[in-house]
mmCIF file of C-alpha atoms in Angstrom:
data_model
loop_
_atom_site.group_PDB
_atom_site.id
_atom_site.type_symbol
_atom_site.label_atom_id
_atom_site.label_comp_id
_atom_site.label_asym_id
_atom_site.label_seq_id
_atom_site.Cartn_x
_atom_site.Cartn_y
_atom_site.Cartn_z
ATOM 1 C CA UNK A 1 -5.999 -21.018 18.100
ATOM 2 C CA UNK A 2 -4.630 -18.688 15.166
ATOM 3 C CA UNK A 3 -3.349 -20.465 12.314
ATOM 4 C CA UNK A 4 -1.647 -19.330 9.219
ATOM 5 C CA UNK A 5 -0.418 -15.235 8.713
ATOM 6 C CA UNK A 6 -3.431 -14.699 5.554
ATOM 7 C CA UNK A 7 -1.755 -10.921 4.776
ATOM 8 C CA UNK A 8 0.146 -8.272 5.601
ATOM 9 C CA UNK A 9 -1.873 -4.911 4.580
ATOM 10 C CA UNK A 10 0.344 -1.592 3.959
ATOM 11 C CA UNK A 11 -1.329 1.406 3.175
ATOM 12 C CA UNK A 12 0.100 3.332 0.405
ATOM 13 C CA UNK A 13 0.006 6.733 -1.195
ATOM 14 C CA UNK A 14 0.316 5.962 -4.595
ATOM 15 C CA UNK A 15 -0.807 2.710 -5.711
ATOM 16 C CA UNK A 16 0.462 2.489 -9.095
ATOM 17 C CA UNK A 17 3.944 3.351 -7.859
ATOM 18 C CA UNK A 18 3.774 0.930 -4.871
ATOM 19 C CA UNK A 19 2.709 -1.772 -7.502
ATOM 20 C CA UNK A 20 5.958 -0.825 -10.125
ATOM 21 C CA UNK A 21 7.914 -1.046 -7.227
ATOM 22 C CA UNK A 22 6.901 -4.298 -5.974
ATOM 23 C CA UNK A 23 6.811 -5.828 -9.660
ATOM 24 C CA UNK A 24 10.109 -4.003 -10.869
ATOM 25 C CA UNK A 25 12.479 -3.429 -7.785
ATOM 26 C CA UNK A 26 11.124 -6.570 -5.495
ATOM 27 C CA UNK A 27 10.350 -8.251 -8.468
ATOM 28 C CA UNK A 28 7.244 -9.949 -6.863
ATOM 29 C CA UNK A 29 4.427 -11.173 -8.457
ATOM 30 C CA UNK A 30 1.376 -8.599 -8.541
ATOM 31 C CA UNK A 31 -2.091 -8.715 -8.694
ATOM 32 C CA UNK A 32 -4.506 -6.096 -10.635
ATOM 33 C CA UNK A 33 -6.344 -3.273 -8.484
ATOM 34 C CA UNK A 34 -10.018 -4.676 -7.292
ATOM 35 C CA UNK A 35 -12.166 -1.777 -6.293
ATOM 36 C CA UNK A 36 -13.895 -2.827 -2.813
ATOM 37 C CA UNK A 37 -16.537 0.096 -1.921
ATOM 38 C CA UNK A 38 -17.935 -1.797 0.712
ATOM 39 C CA UNK A 39 -14.693 -1.610 2.242
ATOM 40 C CA UNK A 40 -13.750 1.938 0.984
ATOM 41 C CA UNK A 41 -10.306 0.472 -0.629
ATOM 42 C CA UNK A 42 -8.843 -0.408 -3.775
ATOM 43 C CA UNK A 43 -6.572 -3.444 -3.060
ATOM 44 C CA UNK A 44 -3.574 -4.899 -4.871
ATOM 45 C CA UNK A 45 -2.689 -8.294 -3.959
ATOM 46 C CA UNK A 46 1.314 -9.055 -4.302
ATOM 47 C CA UNK A 47 1.399 -13.262 -3.889
ATOM 48 C CA UNK A 48 4.518 -14.511 -2.074
ATOM 49 C CA UNK A 49 5.333 -18.191 -2.081
ATOM 50 C CA UNK A 50 3.200 -18.590 1.441
ATOM 51 C CA UNK A 51 1.559 -15.682 2.355
ATOM 52 C CA UNK A 52 0.471 -12.191 0.501
ATOM 53 C CA UNK A 53 0.874 -8.640 1.154
ATOM 54 C CA UNK A 54 -1.842 -6.775 0.372
ATOM 55 C CA UNK A 55 -1.725 -2.884 -0.794
ATOM 56 C CA UNK A 56 -4.464 -0.618 0.340
ATOM 57 C CA UNK A 57 -5.007 2.807 -1.128
ATOM 58 C CA UNK A 58 -8.456 4.821 -0.240
ATOM 59 C CA UNK A 59 -11.609 4.544 -2.428
ATOM 60 C CA UNK A 60 -14.326 6.799 -2.158
ATOM 61 C CA UNK A 61 -15.371 9.351 0.861
ATOM 62 C CA UNK A 62 -14.733 8.348 4.719
ATOM 63 C CA UNK A 63 -12.259 5.648 3.326
ATOM 64 C CA UNK A 64 -10.774 3.674 6.628
ATOM 65 C CA UNK A 65 -7.481 4.414 5.868
ATOM 66 C CA UNK A 66 -7.279 8.012 4.652
ATOM 67 C CA UNK A 67 -6.749 9.089 8.478
ATOM 68 C CA UNK A 68 -3.907 6.252 8.213
ATOM 69 C CA UNK A 69 -2.395 7.678 5.368
ATOM 70 C CA UNK A 70 -2.953 11.414 7.000
ATOM 71 C CA UNK A 71 -0.867 10.245 9.955
ATOM 72 C CA UNK A 72 1.703 8.608 7.643
ATOM 73 C CA UNK A 73 1.839 10.566 4.083
ATOM 74 C CA UNK A 74 4.812 8.005 3.443
ATOM 75 C CA UNK A 75 1.959 5.211 3.913
ATOM 76 C CA UNK A 76 2.836 2.286 6.570
ATOM 77 C CA UNK A 77 1.756 -1.323 7.684
ATOM 78 C CA UNK A 78 -1.277 -0.901 8.673
ATOM 79 C CA UNK A 79 -2.555 -4.449 9.598
ATOM 80 C CA UNK A 80 -1.917 -8.260 10.109
ATOM 81 C CA UNK A 81 -4.585 -10.955 9.709
ATOM 82 C CA UNK A 82 -4.576 -14.327 10.979
ATOM 83 C CA UNK A 83 -6.552 -17.206 9.978
ATOM 84 C CA UNK A 84 -9.156 -18.924 12.213
ATOM 85 C CA UNK A 85 -11.157 -21.818 11.887
ATOM 86 C CA UNK A 86 -14.086 -20.725 14.066
ATOM 87 C CA UNK A 87 -14.044 -16.916 13.961
ATOM 88 C CA UNK A 88 -17.207 -16.784 16.871
ATOM 89 C CA UNK A 89 -15.434 -19.272 19.022
ATOM 90 C CA UNK A 90 -12.049 -16.805 18.503
ATOM 91 C CA UNK A 91 -13.725 -13.735 19.608
ATOM 92 C CA UNK A 92 -15.435 -15.353 22.556
ATOM 93 C CA UNK A 93 -12.141 -16.365 23.890
ATOM 94 C CA UNK A 94 -9.924 -13.269 22.701
ATOM 95 C CA UNK A 95 -12.763 -10.971 24.501
ATOM 96 C CA UNK A 96 -12.798 -13.481 27.782
ATOM 97 C CA UNK A 97 -8.919 -12.498 28.200
ATOM 98 C CA UNK A 98 -9.709 -8.781 28.239
ATOM 99 C CA UNK A 99 -8.934 -8.077 24.095
ATOM 100 C CA UNK A 100 -11.443 -5.858 22.713
ATOM 101 C CA UNK A 101 -13.170 -6.503 19.201
ATOM 102 C CA UNK A 102 -13.627 -3.075 17.153
ATOM 103 C CA UNK A 103 -17.630 -2.191 15.844
ATOM 104 C CA UNK A 104 -20.361 -4.063 16.766
ATOM 105 C CA UNK A 105 -18.454 -7.376 17.798
ATOM 106 C CA UNK A 106 -20.034 -9.204 15.059
ATOM 107 C CA UNK A 107 -18.106 -10.126 11.873
ATOM 108 C CA UNK A 108 -18.451 -8.643 8.667
ATOM 109 C CA UNK A 109 -17.831 -10.287 5.471
ATOM 110 C CA UNK A 110 -13.883 -9.008 4.197
ATOM 111 C CA UNK A 111 -12.357 -8.107 0.989
ATOM 112 C CA UNK A 112 -12.042 -11.968 0.413
ATOM 113 C CA UNK A 113 -15.546 -12.681 0.932
ATOM 114 C CA UNK A 114 -14.891 -14.373 4.121
ATOM 115 C CA UNK A 115 -16.070 -13.306 7.434
ATOM 116 C CA UNK A 116 -13.633 -10.793 9.597
ATOM 117 C CA UNK A 117 -13.188 -8.952 12.808
ATOM 118 C CA UNK A 118 -10.554 -6.605 13.988
ATOM 119 C CA UNK A 119 -8.982 -6.486 17.524
ATOM 120 C CA UNK A 120 -8.077 -3.390 19.121
ATOM 121 C CA UNK A 121 -4.176 -2.304 17.964
ATOM 122 C CA UNK A 122 -3.967 -1.386 22.112
ATOM 123 C CA UNK A 123 -4.475 -4.768 23.341
ATOM 124 C CA UNK A 124 -2.183 -5.893 20.867
ATOM 125 C CA UNK A 125 1.293 -4.521 20.850
ATOM 126 C CA UNK A 126 0.108 -1.613 18.731
ATOM 127 C CA UNK A 127 -0.524 -3.683 16.039
ATOM 128 C CA UNK A 128 -4.168 -3.767 14.089
ATOM 129 C CA UNK A 129 -5.080 -7.845 14.179
ATOM 130 C CA UNK A 130 -7.562 -8.723 11.889
ATOM 131 C CA UNK A 131 -9.232 -12.494 12.212
ATOM 132 C CA UNK A 132 -10.376 -14.014 8.987
ATOM 133 C CA UNK A 133 -12.163 -17.151 9.286
ATOM 134 C CA UNK A 134 -11.015 -19.676 6.550
ATOM 135 C CA UNK B 1 13.168 -11.692 -6.985
ATOM 136 C CA UNK B 2 11.766 -11.673 -3.036
ATOM 137 C CA UNK B 3 10.556 -14.962 -1.918
ATOM 138 C CA UNK B 4 9.174 -15.939 1.169
ATOM 139 C CA UNK B 5 7.671 -13.440 4.017
ATOM 140 C CA UNK B 6 10.005 -14.894 6.397
ATOM 141 C CA UNK B 7 8.918 -13.013 9.716
ATOM 142 C CA UNK B 8 7.178 -9.648 10.788
ATOM 143 C CA UNK B 9 8.862 -8.058 13.437
ATOM 144 C CA UNK B 10 6.522 -6.156 16.036
ATOM 145 C CA UNK B 11 8.502 -4.186 18.757
ATOM 146 C CA UNK B 12 6.863 -4.597 22.330
ATOM 147 C CA UNK B 13 6.863 -2.773 25.539
ATOM 148 C CA UNK B 14 6.800 -5.732 27.682
ATOM 149 C CA UNK B 15 8.396 -9.347 26.348
ATOM 150 C CA UNK B 16 6.575 -11.476 28.870
ATOM 151 C CA UNK B 17 3.066 -10.053 28.514
ATOM 152 C CA UNK B 18 3.295 -10.100 24.702
ATOM 153 C CA UNK B 19 4.163 -13.967 24.994
ATOM 154 C CA UNK B 20 1.461 -14.310 26.953
ATOM 155 C CA UNK B 21 -0.667 -13.367 24.762
ATOM 156 C CA UNK B 22 0.101 -14.932 22.203
ATOM 157 C CA UNK B 23 -0.002 -18.151 23.922
ATOM 158 C CA UNK B 24 -2.676 -17.982 25.426
ATOM 159 C CA UNK B 25 -5.209 -15.120 23.939
ATOM 160 C CA UNK B 26 -4.574 -16.252 20.441
ATOM 161 C CA UNK B 27 -3.323 -19.780 20.909
ATOM 162 C CA UNK B 28 0.184 -19.842 19.031
ATOM 163 C CA UNK B 29 3.412 -21.761 19.464
ATOM 164 C CA UNK B 30 5.444 -19.533 21.384
ATOM 165 C CA UNK B 31 9.087 -19.688 21.558
ATOM 166 C CA UNK B 32 11.617 -19.152 24.098
ATOM 167 C CA UNK B 33 13.192 -15.708 24.833
ATOM 168 C CA UNK B 34 16.454 -15.391 23.035
ATOM 169 C CA UNK B 35 19.301 -12.839 23.838
ATOM 170 C CA UNK B 36 20.783 -11.288 20.444
ATOM 171 C CA UNK B 37 23.125 -8.914 22.264
ATOM 172 C CA UNK B 38 24.975 -8.389 18.683
ATOM 173 C CA UNK B 39 21.698 -6.685 17.108
ATOM 174 C CA UNK B 40 20.447 -5.219 21.171
ATOM 175 C CA UNK B 41 17.402 -6.876 21.217
ATOM 176 C CA UNK B 42 15.554 -9.659 22.991
ATOM 177 C CA UNK B 43 13.402 -12.329 20.570
ATOM 178 C CA UNK B 44 10.844 -14.576 20.680
ATOM 179 C CA UNK B 45 9.731 -16.500 17.491
ATOM 180 C CA UNK B 46 6.058 -17.003 17.267
ATOM 181 C CA UNK B 47 5.787 -19.833 14.947
ATOM 182 C CA UNK B 48 2.862 -19.655 12.524
ATOM 183 C CA UNK B 49 2.000 -22.563 10.098
ATOM 184 C CA UNK B 50 3.500 -20.635 7.038
ATOM 185 C CA UNK B 51 5.534 -17.981 8.427
ATOM 186 C CA UNK B 52 6.916 -16.194 12.037
ATOM 187 C CA UNK B 53 6.071 -13.331 14.058
ATOM 188 C CA UNK B 54 9.629 -11.957 15.624
ATOM 189 C CA UNK B 55 8.718 -10.105 18.884
ATOM 190 C CA UNK B 56 11.593 -7.592 19.678
ATOM 191 C CA UNK B 57 12.706 -6.233 23.150
ATOM 192 C CA UNK B 58 15.572 -3.724 23.630
ATOM 193 C CA UNK B 59 18.928 -5.559 25.278
ATOM 194 C CA UNK B 60 21.331 -3.247 26.620
ATOM 195 C CA UNK B 61 22.275 0.449 25.376
ATOM 196 C CA UNK B 62 21.677 1.926 22.106
ATOM 197 C CA UNK B 63 19.209 -1.186 21.199
ATOM 198 C CA UNK B 64 18.200 0.064 17.641
ATOM 199 C CA UNK B 65 14.386 -0.277 18.798
ATOM 200 C CA UNK B 66 14.433 1.520 21.497
ATOM 201 C CA UNK B 67 13.688 4.769 19.634
ATOM 202 C CA UNK B 68 10.545 2.815 17.848
ATOM 203 C CA UNK B 69 9.480 1.858 21.478
ATOM 204 C CA UNK B 70 9.898 5.686 22.514
ATOM 205 C CA UNK B 71 7.745 7.109 19.607
ATOM 206 C CA UNK B 72 5.077 3.837 20.225
ATOM 207 C CA UNK B 73 4.874 3.342 23.582
ATOM 208 C CA UNK B 74 2.082 1.104 23.010
ATOM 209 C CA UNK B 75 4.672 -1.402 20.744
ATOM 210 C CA UNK B 76 4.012 -1.792 16.595
ATOM 211 C CA UNK B 77 5.423 -2.997 13.618
ATOM 212 C CA UNK B 78 8.794 -2.909 13.402
ATOM 213 C CA UNK B 79 9.803 -4.732 10.132
ATOM 214 C CA UNK B 80 9.153 -7.164 7.401
ATOM 215 C CA UNK B 81 11.799 -9.782 5.933
ATOM 216 C CA UNK B 82 11.321 -11.143 2.698
ATOM 217 C CA UNK B 83 13.680 -13.772 1.797
ATOM 218 C CA UNK B 84 16.173 -13.387 -1.271
ATOM 219 C CA UNK B 85 18.575 -16.314 -2.986
ATOM 220 C CA UNK B 86 21.318 -13.790 -3.588
ATOM 221 C CA UNK B 87 21.415 -10.751 -1.230
ATOM 222 C CA UNK B 88 24.247 -9.020 -3.120
ATOM 223 C CA UNK B 89 22.429 -9.427 -6.630
ATOM 224 C CA UNK B 90 19.513 -8.304 -4.907
ATOM 225 C CA UNK B 91 21.356 -5.138 -3.045
ATOM 226 C CA UNK B 92 22.654 -4.235 -6.542
ATOM 227 C CA UNK B 93 18.967 -4.473 -8.541
ATOM 228 C CA UNK B 94 17.615 -2.799 -5.674
ATOM 229 C CA UNK B 95 20.165 -0.007 -5.898
ATOM 230 C CA UNK B 96 19.939 0.480 -9.590
ATOM 231 C CA UNK B 97 16.062 1.264 -9.077
ATOM 232 C CA UNK B 98 17.394 3.990 -6.893
ATOM 233 C CA UNK B 99 15.936 1.800 -3.402
ATOM 234 C CA UNK B 100 18.841 3.109 -0.420
ATOM 235 C CA UNK B 101 20.479 0.146 1.685
ATOM 236 C CA UNK B 102 20.248 1.184 5.579
ATOM 237 C CA UNK B 103 23.881 1.117 6.432
ATOM 238 C CA UNK B 104 27.604 0.563 5.172
ATOM 239 C CA UNK B 105 25.520 -1.608 2.330
ATOM 240 C CA UNK B 106 27.342 -4.450 3.293
ATOM 241 C CA UNK B 107 25.017 -7.180 4.395
ATOM 242 C CA UNK B 108 25.287 -8.473 7.956
ATOM 243 C CA UNK B 109 24.782 -11.204 9.684
ATOM 244 C CA UNK B 110 21.290 -10.874 11.068
ATOM 245 C CA UNK B 111 19.458 -12.824 14.119
ATOM 246 C CA UNK B 112 19.181 -16.139 12.042
ATOM 247 C CA UNK B 113 22.928 -16.267 11.250
ATOM 248 C CA UNK B 114 22.200 -15.522 7.939
ATOM 249 C CA UNK B 115 23.388 -12.122 5.726
ATOM 250 C CA UNK B 116 20.685 -9.716 5.757
ATOM 251 C CA UNK B 117 20.361 -5.844 4.737
ATOM 252 C CA UNK B 118 17.951 -3.146 5.500
ATOM 253 C CA UNK B 119 16.141 -0.918 3.423
ATOM 254 C CA UNK B 120 14.603 2.772 4.023
ATOM 255 C CA UNK B 121 11.439 2.858 4.820
ATOM 256 C CA UNK B 122 10.770 5.913 3.191
ATOM 257 C CA UNK B 123 11.718 4.409 -0.765
ATOM 258 C CA UNK B 124 9.179 1.321 0.429
ATOM 259 C CA UNK B 125 5.869 2.883 1.560
ATOM 260 C CA UNK B 126 6.854 3.721 5.137
ATOM 261 C CA UNK B 127 7.575 -0.112 5.775
ATOM 262 C CA UNK B 128 11.270 -0.931 6.882
ATOM 263 C CA UNK B 129 12.057 -4.028 4.509
ATOM 264 C CA UNK B 130 14.967 -6.437 5.899
ATOM 265 C CA UNK B 131 16.207 -9.206 3.252
ATOM 266 C CA UNK B 132 17.624 -11.969 4.149
ATOM 267 C CA UNK B 133 19.480 -14.750 2.380
ATOM 268 C CA UNK B 134 18.348 -17.956 2.674
#
């Protein structure tokens, strides 16, 4: 069912410093910051040859990652995103196995303009898992 | 400098349950458990089309992931591994930028039989970063 690893998202306390570090210390290809007001984050994508790293920084009030950064002031890996062909079929199969979908259970349009869902981290070894229909 | 994302490692409290979940709930291609006594872990690789997920479970006394599971009983993402062409050149460049290499600073042979180093998570947005020479 799951396909490619679309991205690993890392919440960072200083977006410019993290971008500089990936660009200069790690020598990676670093994109420009993109504000995603609908998602309460500013994101920078690091393009690796086979997948992406998504740096996340809070944007506006009630950012969904502010609480994570409050608990993890140095930052940390926030979620991993797997691609699926059919997000509704994936959701239905997962809920039949007992996994919980966060929120209403209906897909939202994610930062890439595609339908996404998040699965409860307690059901997935402490990992917040995003599914994105591609 | 960094190349492909080689793997995302997830420490899990129940290796069989995690393997079943990736196989059945997420429909992924799940390998057989491999004991790595030199590294104090039993690993299972999940093969995705573009990268791998490495499930980690403690093996023996003094497993390096036991403390992580004590702090995170549900499990969690333990590290991410980037590939590099020349691990000594990568190490020297990183230490020049102020990043700290864990341990002696000399590469060890990792679970894939290739030289690896780990970078201090406090220097990388709270993420434990492994570099593997490929």
